[in-house]
Amino acid sequence: LGCINIHASLLPRWRGAAPIQRAILAGDQTTGVTIMQMDAGLDTGPMLLTKETAIHEWETAASLHDRLSQLGAHAVLAALEGVETGSISGRTQPADGVTYAPKIRKEEALIDWSRTAIEIDRQARAFNPWPIAETRWQGRQLRIWEAEPLKATTRASPGTVIASGEDGVDVATGAGALRLMRLQLPGRKPLSAAEFIHAHPLDGAVLGS
């Protein structure tokens, strides 16, 4: 049998170091775990067992990691039992559908407000708990721990705060608006939007500058 590995994707999609983050960034609706035999390649070995699960709209890399850890623990036990009884054997990975999940670089966390609200929301979720999506405000780093895309449309320039209140800080993007619900300044703890705007009014501010 050799060495086996629990990989946090449905191979051959997302071979590499960051399959969880890349799946969220890409907007995948499903993912899973693959129990595989290791070989000399990058996550290219024969597959013993796969288990699929949905990626929820609110899912962060942290929450998905925890769920896949549990799924993987059950799957590896089932795979080992199946190998022992002879009911499971290695299957060659399909040649089609191969994608790669390179290691996350910290600079990927910088928000480009000209992108769509949906894309920036994925960025915030994929980079939680590391490196945390960020923008600039008054020359300082502003980290975005939690956000959600809104159905509202706006003609404001991307990065402009169009509203703020107890529920969040609404920011114009390249398509749609994004509601920021948990924010953090350097050296401070993350705050809810209500707490943040009480100390730092943001109406009319332009983020990213």
Coordinates of N, CA and C in Angstrom, one line a residue:
L1 N 0.8 -1.2 0.0 CA 0.0 0.0 0.0 C 0.9 1.3 0.0
G2 N 2.0 1.3 0.7 CA 2.8 2.4 0.8 C 2.2 3.5 1.7
C3 N 2.6 4.7 1.4 CA 2.0 5.9 2.2 C 0.7 6.4 1.6
I4 N -0.2 6.7 2.4 CA -1.5 7.3 1.9 C -1.6 8.8 2.5
N5 N -2.4 9.6 1.8 CA -2.5 11.0 2.2 C -4.0 11.4 2.1
I6 N -4.4 12.3 3.0 CA -5.7 12.9 2.9 C -5.6 14.2 2.3
H7 N -6.1 14.4 1.1 CA -6.0 15.6 0.3 C -7.4 16.4 0.4
A8 N -7.3 17.7 0.6 CA -8.6 18.4 0.9 C -9.2 19.0 -0.4
S9 N -9.4 18.1 -1.4 CA -10.1 18.4 -2.6 C -10.5 17.1 -3.3
L10 N -11.3 17.3 -4.3 CA -11.7 16.1 -5.1 C -10.8 16.0 -6.3
L11 N -9.7 15.3 -6.1 CA -8.7 15.2 -7.2 C -9.3 14.6 -8.5
P12 N -8.8 15.1 -9.6 CA -7.5 15.9 -9.8 C -7.7 17.4 -9.7
R13 N -8.9 17.9 -9.3 CA -9.0 19.3 -9.1 C -8.3 19.8 -7.8
W14 N -7.6 20.9 -8.0 CA -6.8 21.5 -6.9 C -5.8 20.7 -6.3
R15 N -4.9 20.2 -7.1 CA -3.6 19.6 -6.6 C -2.7 20.7 -6.1
G16 N -2.1 20.5 -5.0 CA -1.2 21.5 -4.5 C -1.4 21.9 -3.0
A17 N -0.8 23.0 -2.6 CA -0.7 23.4 -1.2 C -2.0 24.1 -0.6
A18 N -2.8 24.7 -1.5 CA -3.9 25.5 -0.9 C -5.3 25.2 -1.6
P19 N -5.7 23.9 -1.5 CA -6.9 23.5 -2.2 C -8.2 24.2 -1.6
I20 N -8.2 24.4 -0.3 CA -9.4 24.9 0.3 C -9.6 26.4 -0.1
Q21 N -8.5 27.2 0.0 CA -8.6 28.6 -0.4 C -8.9 28.8 -1.9
R22 N -8.3 28.0 -2.7 CA -8.5 28.1 -4.1 C -9.9 27.7 -4.5
A23 N -10.5 26.7 -3.9 CA -11.8 26.3 -4.2 C -12.8 27.5 -3.9
I24 N -12.6 28.1 -2.7 CA -13.5 29.2 -2.3 C -13.3 30.4 -3.3
L25 N -12.1 30.8 -3.6 CA -11.8 31.9 -4.5 C -12.4 31.6 -5.9
A26 N -12.4 30.4 -6.3 CA -13.0 30.1 -7.7 C -14.5 30.0 -7.7
G27 N -15.1 30.1 -6.5 CA -16.6 30.0 -6.4 C -17.1 28.6 -6.6
D28 N -16.3 27.6 -6.3 CA -16.7 26.2 -6.4 C -17.9 26.0 -5.4
Q29 N -18.9 25.2 -5.8 CA -20.0 24.9 -5.0 C -19.8 23.6 -4.2
T30 N -18.9 22.8 -4.7 CA -18.7 21.5 -4.0 C -17.2 21.3 -3.9
T31 N -16.8 20.5 -2.9 CA -15.4 20.1 -2.7 C -15.4 18.8 -2.0
G32 N -14.4 18.4 -1.3 CA -14.4 17.1 -0.6 C -13.0 16.7 -0.2
V33 N -12.8 15.5 0.1 CA -11.5 14.9 0.4 C -11.2 13.7 -0.5
T34 N -10.0 13.5 -0.8 CA -9.5 12.3 -1.5 C -8.5 11.6 -0.7
I35 N -8.7 10.3 -0.5 CA -7.7 9.5 0.2 C -6.9 8.8 -1.0
M36 N -5.6 9.1 -1.0 CA -4.8 8.7 -2.1 C -3.5 8.1 -1.7
Q37 N -3.0 7.2 -2.6 CA -1.7 6.7 -2.4 C -0.7 7.7 -2.9
M38 N 0.4 7.9 -2.1 CA 1.4 8.9 -2.5 C 2.3 8.3 -3.6
D39 N 2.7 9.2 -4.5 CA 3.8 8.8 -5.5 C 4.7 10.0 -5.6
A40 N 5.6 10.0 -6.6 CA 6.6 11.0 -6.8 C 6.0 12.3 -7.3
G41 N 4.8 12.4 -7.8 CA 4.2 13.6 -8.3 C 3.6 14.4 -7.3
L42 N 3.0 15.6 -7.7 CA 2.3 16.5 -6.9 C 0.8 16.1 -6.8
D43 N 0.5 15.3 -5.8 CA -0.9 14.9 -5.6 C -1.4 14.1 -6.8
T44 N -0.6 13.3 -7.4 CA -0.9 12.6 -8.6 C -1.2 11.1 -8.4
G45 N -1.1 10.6 -7.2 CA -1.2 9.2 -6.9 C -2.5 8.6 -7.1
P46 N -2.6 7.3 -7.1 CA -3.9 6.6 -7.3 C -4.9 7.0 -6.1
M47 N -6.2 7.1 -6.5 CA -7.2 7.4 -5.5 C -7.8 6.2 -4.9
L48 N -8.0 6.2 -3.6 CA -8.6 5.0 -2.9 C -10.1 5.3 -2.6
L49 N -10.4 6.6 -2.2 CA -11.7 6.9 -1.8 C -11.9 8.5 -1.9
T50 N -13.1 8.9 -2.3 CA -13.4 10.3 -2.3 C -14.7 10.5 -1.5
K51 N -14.8 11.7 -0.8 CA -16.0 12.1 -0.2 C -16.3 13.5 -0.5
E52 N -17.5 13.8 -0.9 CA -17.9 15.1 -1.4 C -18.7 15.9 -0.4
T53 N -18.6 17.2 -0.4 CA -19.4 18.0 0.5 C -19.7 19.4 -0.2
A54 N -20.7 20.1 0.2 CA -21.1 21.4 -0.4 C -20.2 22.5 0.2
I55 N -19.9 23.5 -0.5 CA -19.3 24.7 0.0 C -20.4 25.7 0.2
H56 N -20.7 26.1 1.4 CA -21.8 27.0 1.7 C -21.4 28.5 1.3
E57 N -22.4 29.3 1.1 CA -22.2 30.7 0.6 C -21.4 31.5 1.7
W58 N -21.6 31.1 2.9 CA -20.9 31.9 4.0 C -19.6 31.2 4.5
E59 N -19.2 30.2 3.8 CA -18.0 29.4 4.3 C -16.7 30.1 4.2
T60 N -15.9 30.1 5.3 CA -14.6 30.6 5.3 C -13.6 29.4 5.1
A61 N -12.3 29.8 4.9 CA -11.3 28.7 4.8 C -11.2 28.0 6.1
A62 N -11.4 28.7 7.2 CA -11.3 28.1 8.6 C -12.4 27.1 8.8
S63 N -13.7 27.5 8.5 CA -14.8 26.6 8.7 C -14.8 25.4 7.8
L64 N -14.4 25.6 6.5 CA -14.3 24.5 5.6 C -13.2 23.5 6.0
H65 N -12.0 24.1 6.4 CA -10.9 23.2 6.9 C -11.4 22.3 8.0
D66 N -12.1 22.9 9.0 CA -12.6 22.0 10.1 C -13.5 20.9 9.6
R67 N -14.4 21.3 8.7 CA -15.4 20.3 8.2 C -14.7 19.2 7.4
L68 N -13.7 19.6 6.6 CA -13.0 18.6 5.8 C -12.1 17.7 6.6
S69 N -11.6 18.3 7.7 CA -10.8 17.5 8.7 C -11.6 16.3 9.2
Q70 N -12.9 16.6 9.6 CA -13.7 15.6 10.1 C -14.1 14.6 9.0
L71 N -14.4 15.1 7.8 CA -14.7 14.2 6.7 C -13.6 13.3 6.4
G72 N -12.4 13.9 6.4 CA -11.2 13.1 6.0 C -10.9 12.0 7.1
A73 N -11.1 12.3 8.3 CA -10.8 11.3 9.4 C -11.7 10.1 9.2
H74 N -13.0 10.3 8.9 CA -13.9 9.2 8.6 C -13.5 8.5 7.3
A75 N -13.1 9.2 6.3 CA -12.8 8.7 5.0 C -11.6 7.8 5.0
V76 N -10.6 8.2 5.8 CA -9.3 7.4 5.8 C -9.6 6.1 6.5
L77 N -10.4 6.1 7.5 CA -10.7 4.8 8.2 C -11.5 3.9 7.3
A78 N -12.4 4.5 6.5 CA -13.2 3.6 5.6 C -12.3 3.1 4.5
A79 N -11.3 3.9 4.0 CA -10.4 3.5 3.0 C -9.5 2.4 3.4
L80 N -9.0 2.5 4.6 CA -8.1 1.5 5.2 C -8.8 0.1 5.4
E81 N -10.1 0.3 5.8 CA -10.9 -1.0 6.0 C -11.2 -1.6 4.7
G82 N -11.4 -0.8 3.7 CA -11.7 -1.3 2.3 C -10.5 -1.9 1.7
V83 N -9.3 -1.4 1.9 CA -8.1 -2.0 1.4 C -7.8 -3.3 2.1
E84 N -8.1 -3.4 3.4 CA -7.9 -4.6 4.1 C -8.8 -5.7 3.7
T85 N -10.0 -5.4 3.4 CA -11.0 -6.4 2.9 C -10.9 -6.7 1.4
G86 N -10.2 -5.8 0.7 CA -10.1 -6.0 -0.7 C -11.2 -5.4 -1.5
S87 N -12.1 -4.6 -0.9 CA -13.2 -4.0 -1.6 C -12.8 -2.6 -2.2
I88 N -11.6 -2.1 -1.8 CA -11.1 -0.8 -2.4 C -9.7 -1.0 -2.9
S89 N -9.5 -0.5 -4.1 CA -8.1 -0.5 -4.6 C -7.9 0.8 -5.3
G90 N -6.6 1.2 -5.6 CA -6.3 2.5 -6.1 C -6.8 2.6 -7.6
R91 N -7.4 3.8 -7.8 CA -7.8 4.2 -9.2 C -7.0 5.3 -9.7
T92 N -6.5 5.2 -11.0 CA -5.8 6.3 -11.6 C -6.6 7.6 -11.7
Q93 N -6.0 8.7 -11.4 CA -6.7 10.0 -11.5 C -7.1 10.3 -12.9
P94 N -8.3 10.9 -13.2 CA -8.6 11.2 -14.6 C -7.6 12.2 -15.2
A95 N -7.4 12.2 -16.4 CA -6.5 13.1 -17.1 C -7.2 14.5 -17.3
D96 N -8.5 14.5 -17.3 CA -9.3 15.7 -17.5 C -9.6 16.3 -16.1
G97 N -9.7 17.7 -16.1 CA -10.1 18.4 -14.9 C -9.0 18.7 -13.9
V98 N -7.8 18.6 -14.4 CA -6.7 18.9 -13.5 C -6.5 20.4 -13.3
T99 N -6.5 20.8 -12.1 CA -6.2 22.2 -11.7 C -5.2 22.2 -10.6
Y100 N -4.5 23.4 -10.4 CA -3.5 23.4 -9.3 C -3.8 24.5 -8.3
A101 N -3.4 24.3 -7.1 CA -3.7 25.2 -6.0 C -2.4 25.7 -5.4
P102 N -1.7 26.7 -6.0 CA -0.5 27.1 -5.4 C -0.6 27.7 -4.1
K103 N 0.5 27.8 -3.3 CA 0.5 28.3 -2.0 C 0.0 29.8 -2.0
I104 N -0.7 30.2 -1.0 CA -1.3 31.5 -0.9 C -0.1 32.5 -0.6
R105 N -0.1 33.6 -1.4 CA 0.8 34.7 -1.1 C 0.1 35.8 -0.4
K106 N 0.8 36.5 0.6 CA 0.1 37.5 1.4 C -0.4 38.6 0.5
E107 N 0.3 39.0 -0.6 CA -0.2 40.1 -1.4 C -1.5 39.8 -2.1
E108 N -1.9 38.5 -2.2 CA -3.2 38.2 -2.8 C -4.3 38.7 -1.9
A109 N -4.1 39.1 -0.7 CA -5.1 39.5 0.2 C -5.5 41.0 0.0
L110 N -4.8 41.7 -0.8 CA -5.1 43.1 -1.0 C -6.3 43.2 -1.9
I111 N -7.3 43.9 -1.5 CA -8.6 44.0 -2.2 C -8.5 45.0 -3.4
D112 N -9.0 44.6 -4.5 CA -9.1 45.5 -5.7 C -10.6 45.8 -5.8
W113 N -11.0 47.0 -5.4 CA -12.4 47.3 -5.4 C -13.1 47.4 -6.7
S114 N -12.3 47.4 -7.8 CA -12.9 47.3 -9.2 C -13.5 46.0 -9.5
R115 N -13.1 45.0 -8.7 CA -13.7 43.6 -8.9 C -15.1 43.6 -8.4
T116 N -15.8 42.5 -8.7 CA -17.2 42.4 -8.3 C -17.3 42.1 -6.8
A117 N -18.5 42.5 -6.2 CA -18.8 42.2 -4.8 C -18.6 40.7 -4.5
I118 N -19.1 39.9 -5.4 CA -19.0 38.5 -5.2 C -17.6 38.0 -5.1
E119 N -16.8 38.5 -6.0 CA -15.3 38.1 -6.0 C -14.6 38.6 -4.8
I120 N -14.9 39.8 -4.3 CA -14.2 40.3 -3.1 C -14.7 39.5 -1.9
D121 N -16.0 39.2 -1.8 CA -16.5 38.3 -0.7 C -15.8 37.0 -0.7
R122 N -15.6 36.4 -1.8 CA -14.9 35.1 -1.9 C -13.4 35.3 -1.3
Q123 N -12.8 36.4 -1.7 CA -11.5 36.8 -1.2 C -11.5 36.8 0.3
A124 N -12.4 37.5 0.9 CA -12.5 37.7 2.3 C -12.7 36.3 3.0
R125 N -13.5 35.5 2.4 CA -13.8 34.2 3.0 C -12.6 33.2 2.9
A126 N -12.0 33.2 1.7 CA -10.8 32.3 1.4 C -9.6 32.7 2.3
F127 N -9.5 33.9 2.6 CA -8.3 34.4 3.3 C -8.5 34.6 4.8
N128 N -9.6 33.9 5.3 CA -9.9 33.9 6.8 C -9.7 32.5 7.3
P129 N -8.7 32.2 8.1 CA -8.0 33.1 9.0 C -6.7 33.7 8.6
W130 N -6.2 33.4 7.4 CA -4.9 33.9 7.0 C -4.9 34.0 5.5
P131 N -4.4 35.1 4.9 CA -3.7 36.3 5.6 C -4.7 37.4 6.0
I132 N -6.0 37.3 5.8 CA -7.1 38.2 6.0 C -7.1 39.3 4.9
A133 N -8.2 39.4 4.2 CA -8.3 40.4 3.1 C -8.1 41.8 3.7
E134 N -7.5 42.6 2.9 CA -7.2 44.0 3.5 C -7.3 45.0 2.4
T135 N -7.5 46.3 2.9 CA -7.6 47.4 2.0 C -6.8 48.5 2.7
R136 N -6.8 49.8 2.1 CA -6.2 50.9 2.8 C -7.2 51.9 3.1
W137 N -7.0 52.6 4.2 CA -7.9 53.7 4.6 C -7.1 54.7 5.4
Q138 N -7.1 55.9 4.9 CA -6.3 57.0 5.5 C -4.8 56.6 5.7
G139 N -4.3 55.9 4.7 CA -2.9 55.5 4.8 C -2.6 54.3 5.6
R140 N -3.7 53.7 6.2 CA -3.5 52.6 7.1 C -4.1 51.3 6.6
Q141 N -3.5 50.2 7.0 CA -4.1 48.9 6.6 C -5.5 48.7 7.3
L142 N -6.5 48.3 6.6 CA -7.8 47.9 7.2 C -8.1 46.5 6.8
R143 N -8.2 45.6 7.8 CA -8.4 44.2 7.5 C -9.9 43.9 7.5
I144 N -10.4 43.1 6.6 CA -11.8 42.7 6.5 C -11.9 41.3 6.9
W145 N -12.5 41.0 8.0 CA -12.7 39.7 8.5 C -13.9 39.0 8.0
E146 N -15.0 39.8 7.8 CA -16.3 39.3 7.4 C -17.0 40.3 6.6
A147 N -17.6 39.8 5.5 CA -18.3 40.6 4.6 C -19.4 39.8 3.9
E148 N -20.3 40.5 3.2 CA -21.3 39.7 2.3 C -21.7 40.6 1.2
P149 N -21.9 40.0 0.0 CA -22.3 40.8 -1.2 C -23.8 41.2 -1.0
L150 N -24.1 42.4 -1.5 CA -25.5 42.9 -1.5 C -26.1 42.8 -2.9
K151 N -27.4 42.7 -2.9 CA -28.1 42.8 -4.2 C -28.2 44.2 -4.8
A152 N -28.0 45.2 -3.9 CA -28.2 46.6 -4.3 C -27.2 47.0 -5.4
T153 N -27.6 47.9 -6.3 CA -26.7 48.4 -7.3 C -26.3 49.8 -6.9
T154 N -25.2 50.3 -7.4 CA -24.8 51.7 -7.1 C -23.9 52.2 -8.2
R155 N -24.0 53.6 -8.4 CA -23.2 54.3 -9.4 C -21.9 54.9 -8.8
A156 N -21.7 54.7 -7.5 CA -20.6 55.3 -6.8 C -19.3 54.6 -7.3
S157 N -18.2 55.3 -7.2 CA -16.9 54.8 -7.7 C -16.5 53.6 -6.8
P158 N -15.9 52.6 -7.3 CA -15.4 51.4 -6.5 C -14.6 51.9 -5.3
G159 N -14.9 51.3 -4.2 CA -14.1 51.7 -2.9 C -14.8 52.7 -2.1
T160 N -15.9 53.4 -2.6 CA -16.6 54.4 -1.9 C -17.6 53.8 -0.9
V161 N -17.5 54.3 0.3 CA -18.5 53.9 1.4 C -19.8 54.6 1.1
I162 N -20.8 53.8 0.7 CA -22.1 54.4 0.4 C -23.1 54.4 1.5
A163 N -22.9 53.7 2.6 CA -23.7 53.7 3.7 C -23.0 53.0 4.9
S164 N -23.4 53.3 6.1 CA -22.9 52.6 7.2 C -23.9 52.6 8.4
G165 N -23.9 51.6 9.1 CA -24.9 51.5 10.2 C -24.7 50.3 11.1
E166 N -25.6 49.9 11.9 CA -25.5 48.8 12.8 C -25.2 47.5 12.1
D167 N -25.8 47.3 10.9 CA -25.6 46.0 10.2 C -24.3 45.9 9.4
G168 N -23.7 47.0 9.1 CA -22.4 46.9 8.3 C -22.1 48.2 7.6
V169 N -20.9 48.2 7.0 CA -20.4 49.3 6.1 C -20.5 48.8 4.7
D170 N -21.3 49.5 3.9 CA -21.6 49.2 2.5 C -20.6 49.9 1.6
V171 N -19.9 49.2 0.8 CA -18.9 49.7 -0.1 C -19.2 49.4 -1.6
A172 N -19.1 50.4 -2.4 CA -19.3 50.2 -3.9 C -18.1 49.4 -4.4
T173 N -18.4 48.5 -5.3 CA -17.4 47.7 -6.0 C -17.6 47.8 -7.5
G174 N -16.8 47.1 -8.3 CA -17.0 47.2 -9.7 C -18.3 46.7 -10.2
A175 N -19.0 45.8 -9.5 CA -20.3 45.3 -9.8 C -21.0 45.0 -8.5
G176 N -21.9 45.8 -8.1 CA -22.7 45.6 -6.8 C -22.0 46.3 -5.6
A177 N -22.5 46.0 -4.5 CA -21.9 46.5 -3.2 C -21.6 45.4 -2.3
L178 N -20.6 45.7 -1.4 CA -20.2 44.7 -0.4 C -20.4 45.3 1.0
R179 N -21.0 44.5 1.8 CA -21.2 44.9 3.2 C -20.1 44.4 4.1
L180 N -19.4 45.2 4.7 CA -18.3 44.8 5.7 C -18.9 44.7 7.1
M181 N -18.7 43.6 7.7 CA -19.3 43.4 9.0 C -18.3 43.2 10.2
R182 N -17.1 43.0 9.8 CA -16.1 42.9 10.9 C -14.7 43.4 10.4
L183 N -14.2 44.4 11.0 CA -13.0 45.2 10.5 C -12.0 45.3 11.6
Q184 N -10.7 45.5 11.2 CA -9.6 45.6 12.1 C -8.6 46.6 11.6
L185 N -8.1 47.5 12.5 CA -7.0 48.3 12.3 C -5.7 47.7 12.9
P186 N -4.6 48.1 12.4 CA -3.3 47.6 12.9 C -3.2 47.8 14.4
G187 N -2.8 46.7 15.1 CA -2.6 46.8 16.6 C -3.9 46.8 17.4
R188 N -5.0 46.7 16.7 CA -6.3 46.6 17.4 C -7.0 45.3 17.2
K189 N -8.0 45.0 18.0 CA -8.7 43.7 17.8 C -9.8 43.9 16.8
P190 N -10.2 42.9 16.1 CA -11.3 43.0 15.2 C -12.6 43.5 15.9
L191 N -13.3 44.4 15.2 CA -14.5 45.0 15.7 C -15.7 44.7 14.8
S192 N -16.9 44.6 15.4 CA -18.1 44.6 14.5 C -18.2 46.0 13.8
A193 N -19.0 46.0 12.7 CA -19.1 47.2 12.0 C -19.7 48.3 12.9
A194 N -20.7 48.0 13.8 CA -21.3 49.0 14.7 C -20.2 49.6 15.6
E195 N -19.4 48.7 16.2 CA -18.3 49.2 17.1 C -17.3 50.0 16.3
F196 N -17.0 49.6 15.1 CA -15.9 50.3 14.3 C -16.4 51.7 14.0
I197 N -17.6 51.9 13.4 CA -18.0 53.2 12.9 C -18.3 54.1 14.1
H198 N -18.6 53.6 15.3 CA -18.8 54.4 16.5 C -17.5 55.2 16.8
A199 N -16.3 54.5 16.6 CA -15.0 55.1 16.8 C -14.4 55.8 15.6
H200 N -14.8 55.3 14.4 CA -14.2 55.7 13.1 C -15.3 55.9 12.1
P201 N -16.0 57.0 12.0 CA -17.0 57.2 11.0 C -16.4 57.1 9.6
L202 N -17.2 56.3 8.8 CA -16.7 56.0 7.4 C -17.5 56.6 6.3
D203 N -18.6 57.2 6.6 CA -19.5 57.7 5.5 C -18.8 58.6 4.5
G204 N -18.9 58.2 3.3 CA -18.2 59.0 2.2 C -16.7 58.7 2.0
A205 N -16.2 57.8 2.9 CA -14.7 57.5 2.7 C -14.5 56.7 1.4
V206 N -13.3 56.8 0.9 CA -12.9 56.0 -0.2 C -11.8 55.0 0.2
L207 N -12.1 53.7 0.2 CA -11.2 52.7 0.6 C -10.3 52.3 -0.5
G208 N -9.1 51.9 -0.2 CA -8.1 51.5 -1.2 C -7.2 52.6 -1.6
S209 N -7.3 53.8 -0.9 CA -6.4 54.9 -1.3 C -5.5 55.3 -0.1

